[in-house]
mmCIF file of C-alpha atoms in Angstrom:
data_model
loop_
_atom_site.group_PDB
_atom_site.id
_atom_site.type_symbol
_atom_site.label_atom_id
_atom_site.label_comp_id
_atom_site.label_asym_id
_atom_site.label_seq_id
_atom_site.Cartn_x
_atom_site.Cartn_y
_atom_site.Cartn_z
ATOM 1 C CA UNK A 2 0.000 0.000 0.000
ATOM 2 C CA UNK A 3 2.939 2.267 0.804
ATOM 3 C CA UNK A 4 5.108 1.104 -1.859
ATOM 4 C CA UNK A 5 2.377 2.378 -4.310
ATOM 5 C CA UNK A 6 1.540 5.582 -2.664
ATOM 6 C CA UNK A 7 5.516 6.269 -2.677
ATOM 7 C CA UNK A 8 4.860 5.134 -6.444
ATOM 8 C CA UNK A 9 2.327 7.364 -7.270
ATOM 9 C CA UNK A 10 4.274 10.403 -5.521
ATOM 10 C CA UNK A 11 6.622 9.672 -8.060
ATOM 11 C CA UNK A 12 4.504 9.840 -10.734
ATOM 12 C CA UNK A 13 3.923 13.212 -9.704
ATOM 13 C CA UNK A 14 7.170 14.356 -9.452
ATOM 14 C CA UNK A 15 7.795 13.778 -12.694
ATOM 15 C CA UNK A 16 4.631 14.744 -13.976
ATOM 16 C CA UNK A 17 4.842 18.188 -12.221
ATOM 17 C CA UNK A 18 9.138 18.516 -13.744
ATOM 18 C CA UNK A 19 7.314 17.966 -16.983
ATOM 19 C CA UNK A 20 4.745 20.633 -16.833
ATOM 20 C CA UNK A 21 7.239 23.204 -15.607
ATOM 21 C CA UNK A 22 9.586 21.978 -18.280
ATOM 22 C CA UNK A 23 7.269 22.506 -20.857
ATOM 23 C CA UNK A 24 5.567 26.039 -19.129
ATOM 24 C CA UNK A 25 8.774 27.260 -19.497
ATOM 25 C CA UNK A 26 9.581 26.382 -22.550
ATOM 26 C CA UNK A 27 6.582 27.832 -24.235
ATOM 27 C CA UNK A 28 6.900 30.948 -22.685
ATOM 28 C CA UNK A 29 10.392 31.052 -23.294
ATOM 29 C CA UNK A 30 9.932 30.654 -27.043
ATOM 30 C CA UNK A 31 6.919 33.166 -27.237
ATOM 31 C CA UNK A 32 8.771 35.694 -25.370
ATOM 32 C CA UNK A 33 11.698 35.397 -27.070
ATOM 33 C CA UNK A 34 9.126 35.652 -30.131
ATOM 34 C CA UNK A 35 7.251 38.694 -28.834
ATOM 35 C CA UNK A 36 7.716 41.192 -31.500
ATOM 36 C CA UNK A 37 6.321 38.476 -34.268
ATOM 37 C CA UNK A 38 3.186 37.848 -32.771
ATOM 38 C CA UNK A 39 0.383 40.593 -32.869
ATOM 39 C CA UNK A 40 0.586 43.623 -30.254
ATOM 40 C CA UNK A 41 -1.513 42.654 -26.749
ATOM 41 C CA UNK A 42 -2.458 45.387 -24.312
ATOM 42 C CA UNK A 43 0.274 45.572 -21.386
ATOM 43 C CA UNK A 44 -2.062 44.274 -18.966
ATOM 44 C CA UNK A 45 -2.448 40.666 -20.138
ATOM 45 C CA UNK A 46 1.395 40.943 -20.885
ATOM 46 C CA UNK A 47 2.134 41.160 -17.043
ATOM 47 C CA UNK A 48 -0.733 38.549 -16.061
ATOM 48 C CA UNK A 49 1.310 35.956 -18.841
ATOM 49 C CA UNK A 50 4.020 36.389 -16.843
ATOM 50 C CA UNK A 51 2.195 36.866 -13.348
ATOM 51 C CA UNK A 52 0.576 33.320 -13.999
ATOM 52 C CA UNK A 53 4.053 31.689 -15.546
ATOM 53 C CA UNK A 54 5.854 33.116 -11.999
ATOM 54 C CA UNK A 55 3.031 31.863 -10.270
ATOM 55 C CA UNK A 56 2.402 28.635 -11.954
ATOM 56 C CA UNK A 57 6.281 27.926 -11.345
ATOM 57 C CA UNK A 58 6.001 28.645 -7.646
ATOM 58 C CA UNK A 59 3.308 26.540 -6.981
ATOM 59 C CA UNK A 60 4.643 23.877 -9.351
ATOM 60 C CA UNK A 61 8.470 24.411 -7.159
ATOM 61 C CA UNK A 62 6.467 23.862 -3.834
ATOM 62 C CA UNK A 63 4.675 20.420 -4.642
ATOM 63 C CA UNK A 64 7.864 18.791 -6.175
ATOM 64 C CA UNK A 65 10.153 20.107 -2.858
ATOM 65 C CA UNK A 66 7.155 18.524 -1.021
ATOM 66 C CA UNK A 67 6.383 15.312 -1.950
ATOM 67 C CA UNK A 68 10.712 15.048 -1.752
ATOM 68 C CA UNK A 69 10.595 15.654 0.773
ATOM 69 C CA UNK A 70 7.495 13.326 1.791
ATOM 70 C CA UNK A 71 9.227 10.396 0.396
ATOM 71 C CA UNK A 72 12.524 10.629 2.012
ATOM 72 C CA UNK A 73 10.557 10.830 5.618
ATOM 73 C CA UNK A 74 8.630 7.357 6.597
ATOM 74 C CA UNK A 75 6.404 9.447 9.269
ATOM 75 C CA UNK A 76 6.125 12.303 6.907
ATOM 76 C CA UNK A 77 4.392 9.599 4.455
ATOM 77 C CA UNK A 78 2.441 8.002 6.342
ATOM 78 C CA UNK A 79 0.560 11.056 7.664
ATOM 79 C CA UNK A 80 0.059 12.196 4.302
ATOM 80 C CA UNK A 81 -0.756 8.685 2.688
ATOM 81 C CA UNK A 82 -3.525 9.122 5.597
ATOM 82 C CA UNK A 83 -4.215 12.824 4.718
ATOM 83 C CA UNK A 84 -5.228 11.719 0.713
ATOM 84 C CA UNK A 85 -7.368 8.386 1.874
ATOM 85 C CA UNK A 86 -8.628 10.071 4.607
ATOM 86 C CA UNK A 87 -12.852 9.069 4.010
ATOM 87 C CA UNK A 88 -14.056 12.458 5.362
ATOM 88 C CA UNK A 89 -11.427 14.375 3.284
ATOM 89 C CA UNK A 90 -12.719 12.733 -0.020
ATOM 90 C CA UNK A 91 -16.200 13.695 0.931
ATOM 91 C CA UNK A 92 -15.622 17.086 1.678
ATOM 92 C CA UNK A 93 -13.586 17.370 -1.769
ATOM 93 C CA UNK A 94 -16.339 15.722 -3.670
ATOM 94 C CA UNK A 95 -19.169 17.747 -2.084
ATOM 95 C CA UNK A 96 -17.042 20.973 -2.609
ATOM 96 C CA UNK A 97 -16.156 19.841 -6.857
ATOM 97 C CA UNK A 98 -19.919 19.088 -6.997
ATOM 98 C CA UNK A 99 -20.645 22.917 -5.971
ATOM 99 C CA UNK A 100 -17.879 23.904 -8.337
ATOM 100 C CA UNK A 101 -18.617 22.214 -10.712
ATOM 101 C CA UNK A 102 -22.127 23.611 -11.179
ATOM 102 C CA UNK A 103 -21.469 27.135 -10.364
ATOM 103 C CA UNK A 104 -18.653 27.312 -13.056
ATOM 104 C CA UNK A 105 -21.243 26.031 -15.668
ATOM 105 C CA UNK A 106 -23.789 28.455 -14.268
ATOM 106 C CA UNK A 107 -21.275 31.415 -14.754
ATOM 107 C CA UNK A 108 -19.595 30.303 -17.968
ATOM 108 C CA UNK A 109 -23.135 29.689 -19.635
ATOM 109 C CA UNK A 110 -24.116 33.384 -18.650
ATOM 110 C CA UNK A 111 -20.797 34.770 -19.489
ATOM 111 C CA UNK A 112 -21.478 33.510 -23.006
ATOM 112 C CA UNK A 113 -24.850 34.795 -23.210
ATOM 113 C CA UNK A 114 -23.735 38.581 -21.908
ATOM 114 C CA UNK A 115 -20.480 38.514 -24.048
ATOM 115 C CA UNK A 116 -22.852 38.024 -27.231
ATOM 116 C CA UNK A 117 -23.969 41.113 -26.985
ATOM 117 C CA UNK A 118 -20.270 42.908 -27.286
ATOM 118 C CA UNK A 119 -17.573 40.928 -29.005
ATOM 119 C CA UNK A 120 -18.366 37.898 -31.538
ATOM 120 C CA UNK A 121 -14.344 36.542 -30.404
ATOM 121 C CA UNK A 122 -14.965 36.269 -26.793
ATOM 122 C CA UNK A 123 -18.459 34.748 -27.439
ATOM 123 C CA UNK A 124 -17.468 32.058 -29.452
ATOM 124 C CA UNK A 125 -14.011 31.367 -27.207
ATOM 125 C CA UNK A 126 -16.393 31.051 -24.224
ATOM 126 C CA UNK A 127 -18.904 28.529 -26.518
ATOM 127 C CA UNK A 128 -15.992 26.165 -26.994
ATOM 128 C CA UNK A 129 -15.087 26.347 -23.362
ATOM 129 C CA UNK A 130 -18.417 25.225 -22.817
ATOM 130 C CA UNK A 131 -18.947 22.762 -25.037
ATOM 131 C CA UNK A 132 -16.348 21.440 -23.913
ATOM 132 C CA UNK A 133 -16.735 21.432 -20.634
ATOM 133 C CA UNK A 134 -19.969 19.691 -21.102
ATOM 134 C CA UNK A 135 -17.978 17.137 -23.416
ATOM 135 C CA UNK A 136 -15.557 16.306 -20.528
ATOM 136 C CA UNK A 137 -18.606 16.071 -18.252
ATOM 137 C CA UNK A 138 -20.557 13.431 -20.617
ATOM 138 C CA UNK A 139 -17.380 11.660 -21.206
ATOM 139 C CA UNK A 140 -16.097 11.802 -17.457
ATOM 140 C CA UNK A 141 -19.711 9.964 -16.443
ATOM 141 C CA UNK A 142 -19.855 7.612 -18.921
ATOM 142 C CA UNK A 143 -16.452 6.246 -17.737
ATOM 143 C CA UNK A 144 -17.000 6.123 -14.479
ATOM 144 C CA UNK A 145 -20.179 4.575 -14.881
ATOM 145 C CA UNK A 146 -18.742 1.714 -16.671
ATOM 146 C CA UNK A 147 -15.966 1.058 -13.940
ATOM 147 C CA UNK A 148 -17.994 1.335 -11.132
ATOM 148 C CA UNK B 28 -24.985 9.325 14.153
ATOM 149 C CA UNK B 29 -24.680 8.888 17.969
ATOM 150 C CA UNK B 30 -21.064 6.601 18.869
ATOM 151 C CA UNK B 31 -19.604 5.488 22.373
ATOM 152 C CA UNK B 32 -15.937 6.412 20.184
ATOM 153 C CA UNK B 33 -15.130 8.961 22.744
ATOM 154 C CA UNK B 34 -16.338 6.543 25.769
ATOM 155 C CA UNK B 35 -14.268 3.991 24.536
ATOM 156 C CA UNK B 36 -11.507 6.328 23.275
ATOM 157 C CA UNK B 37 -11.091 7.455 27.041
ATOM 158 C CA UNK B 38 -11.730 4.104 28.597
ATOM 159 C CA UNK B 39 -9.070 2.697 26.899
ATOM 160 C CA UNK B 40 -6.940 5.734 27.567
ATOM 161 C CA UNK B 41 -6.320 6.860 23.615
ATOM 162 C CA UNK B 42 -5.904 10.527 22.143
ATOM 163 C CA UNK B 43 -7.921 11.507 19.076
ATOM 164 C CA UNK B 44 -5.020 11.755 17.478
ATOM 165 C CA UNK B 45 -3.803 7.677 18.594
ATOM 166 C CA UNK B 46 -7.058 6.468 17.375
ATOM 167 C CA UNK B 47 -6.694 8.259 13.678
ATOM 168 C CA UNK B 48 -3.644 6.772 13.617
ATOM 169 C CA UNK B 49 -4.248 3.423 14.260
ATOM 170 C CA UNK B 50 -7.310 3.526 12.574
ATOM 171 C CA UNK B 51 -5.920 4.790 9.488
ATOM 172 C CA UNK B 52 -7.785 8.659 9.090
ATOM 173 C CA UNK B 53 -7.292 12.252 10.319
ATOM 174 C CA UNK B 54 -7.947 13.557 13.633
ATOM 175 C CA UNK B 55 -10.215 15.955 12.418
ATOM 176 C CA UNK B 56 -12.578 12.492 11.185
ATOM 177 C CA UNK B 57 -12.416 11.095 14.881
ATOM 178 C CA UNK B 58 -13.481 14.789 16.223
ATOM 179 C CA UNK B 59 -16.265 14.850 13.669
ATOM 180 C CA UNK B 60 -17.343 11.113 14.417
ATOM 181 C CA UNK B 61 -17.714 11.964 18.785
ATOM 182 C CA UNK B 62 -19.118 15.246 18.020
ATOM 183 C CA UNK B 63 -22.123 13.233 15.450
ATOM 184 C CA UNK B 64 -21.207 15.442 12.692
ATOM 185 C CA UNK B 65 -20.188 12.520 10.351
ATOM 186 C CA UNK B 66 -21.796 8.866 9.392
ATOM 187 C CA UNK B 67 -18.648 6.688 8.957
ATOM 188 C CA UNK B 68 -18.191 4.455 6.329
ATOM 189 C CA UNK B 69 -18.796 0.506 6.678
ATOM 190 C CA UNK B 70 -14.876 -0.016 6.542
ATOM 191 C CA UNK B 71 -14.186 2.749 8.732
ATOM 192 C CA UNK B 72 -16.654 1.404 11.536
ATOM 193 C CA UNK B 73 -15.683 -2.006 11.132
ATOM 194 C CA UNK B 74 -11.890 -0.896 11.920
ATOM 195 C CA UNK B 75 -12.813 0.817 14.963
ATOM 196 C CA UNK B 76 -14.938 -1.406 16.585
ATOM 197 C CA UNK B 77 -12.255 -4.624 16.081
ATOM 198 C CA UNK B 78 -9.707 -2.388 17.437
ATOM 199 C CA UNK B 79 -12.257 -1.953 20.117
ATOM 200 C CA UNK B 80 -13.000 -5.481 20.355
ATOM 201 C CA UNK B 81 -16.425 -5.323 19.820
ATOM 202 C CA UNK B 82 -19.257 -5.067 17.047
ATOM 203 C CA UNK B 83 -20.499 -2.280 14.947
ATOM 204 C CA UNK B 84 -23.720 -2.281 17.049
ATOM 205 C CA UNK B 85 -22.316 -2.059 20.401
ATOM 206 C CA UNK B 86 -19.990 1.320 19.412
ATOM 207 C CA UNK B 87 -22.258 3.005 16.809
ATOM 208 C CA UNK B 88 -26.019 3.707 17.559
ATOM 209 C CA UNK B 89 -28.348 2.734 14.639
ATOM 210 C CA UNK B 90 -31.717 3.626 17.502
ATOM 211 C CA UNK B 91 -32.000 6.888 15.303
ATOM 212 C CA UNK B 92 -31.511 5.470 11.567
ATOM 213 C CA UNK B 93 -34.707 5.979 9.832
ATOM 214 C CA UNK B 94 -36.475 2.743 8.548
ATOM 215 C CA UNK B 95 -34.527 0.441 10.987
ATOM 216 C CA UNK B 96 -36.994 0.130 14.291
ATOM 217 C CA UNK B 97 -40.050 1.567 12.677
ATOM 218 C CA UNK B 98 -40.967 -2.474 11.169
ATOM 219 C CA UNK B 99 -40.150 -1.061 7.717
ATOM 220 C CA UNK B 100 -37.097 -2.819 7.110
#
């Protein structure tokens, strides 16, 4: 049971090397890029770069964590606990549930409102939905099957 | 759901935080069990009440579970 939790800690470690590897990457190479690609306002400029610092941070943290996790038997345990934990899984499902249905509550009027002004954003938001929706259908049907 | 977990807990001369830990959850699930604010699951009750040495029915209190004394079930 351990042995695959320390596993699957790996996994993520990897996993989360990867996505900064590739974050990075991509905004390395459209930075670098800048003056090819059309002109942006100055505002979503900083917030590209807010969310890539950001991103990086957060991405930084987990991987020094779960290091940290695995070299520490005690450390493990409690958080092998902490994920499995019956009450924590409830409150996170309850919670995603909420989520979950609030997002496609906003994101459906978003796309209504945005209509009205700008055909870009209207369509951008459709496809989120859609998709969205997509996941959702797909998501159920799978977990339907293998429960 | 009513539980003698914290009658037990003390008999027996356990911290919250012991019984997580031996049980296998958080201290904050053995809190919400005594104070009634959380149903456990079948595995989760089973594990107490062997560590307890006795059955499900003698720690957990199914009086108030709708459907179970009324002659419906």
């Amino acid at each position: 049971m351990m042995e695959v939790f320390k596993e699957t800690l790996r996994k993520r470690v990897r996993f989360f090397f990867f996505v900064l590897i590739f974050a990075t990457s991509i905004t390395s190479i459209l930075t670098v890029n800048r003056n090819r690609l059309p002109n942006v306002p100055e505002f979503i400029k900083g917030f590209q770069v807010g969310v890539f610092i950001g991103l990086s941070l957060i991405i930084l943290y987990f991987i020094s964590n779960y290091i940290a996790t695995l070299r520490n038997e005690e450390v493990l345990r409690k958080k092998y606990i902490e994920e499995t934990d019956e009450r924590n899984q409830l409150i996170v499902y309850k919670s995603s549930q909420g989520i979950y249905v609030g997002m496609l509550i906003l994101l459906s009027l978003a796309t209504v409102v945005s209509g009205f002004f700008n055909g870009t954003v209207f369509f951008t938001l459709l496809l989120s939905l859609v998709l969205m929706l997509l996941l959702t259908i797909i998501t159920f049907i799978y977990n339907d099957k293998m429960n | 759901m009513k539980t003698r977990i914290q009658e037990l807990r003390k008999k027996n001369k356990l911290s919250q935080d012991e019984l997580a830990s031996i049980v296998g959850v958080t201290r904050q699930t053995i809190t919400s069990l005594e104070g009634e604010k959380y149903t456990a699951s079948l595995v989760l009750a089973y594990k107490i009440s062997k560590y307890f040495g006795l059955s499900i029915e003698e720690v957990f209190d199914f009086s108030e579970v709708e459907g179970i004394n009324d002659g419906s079930i």
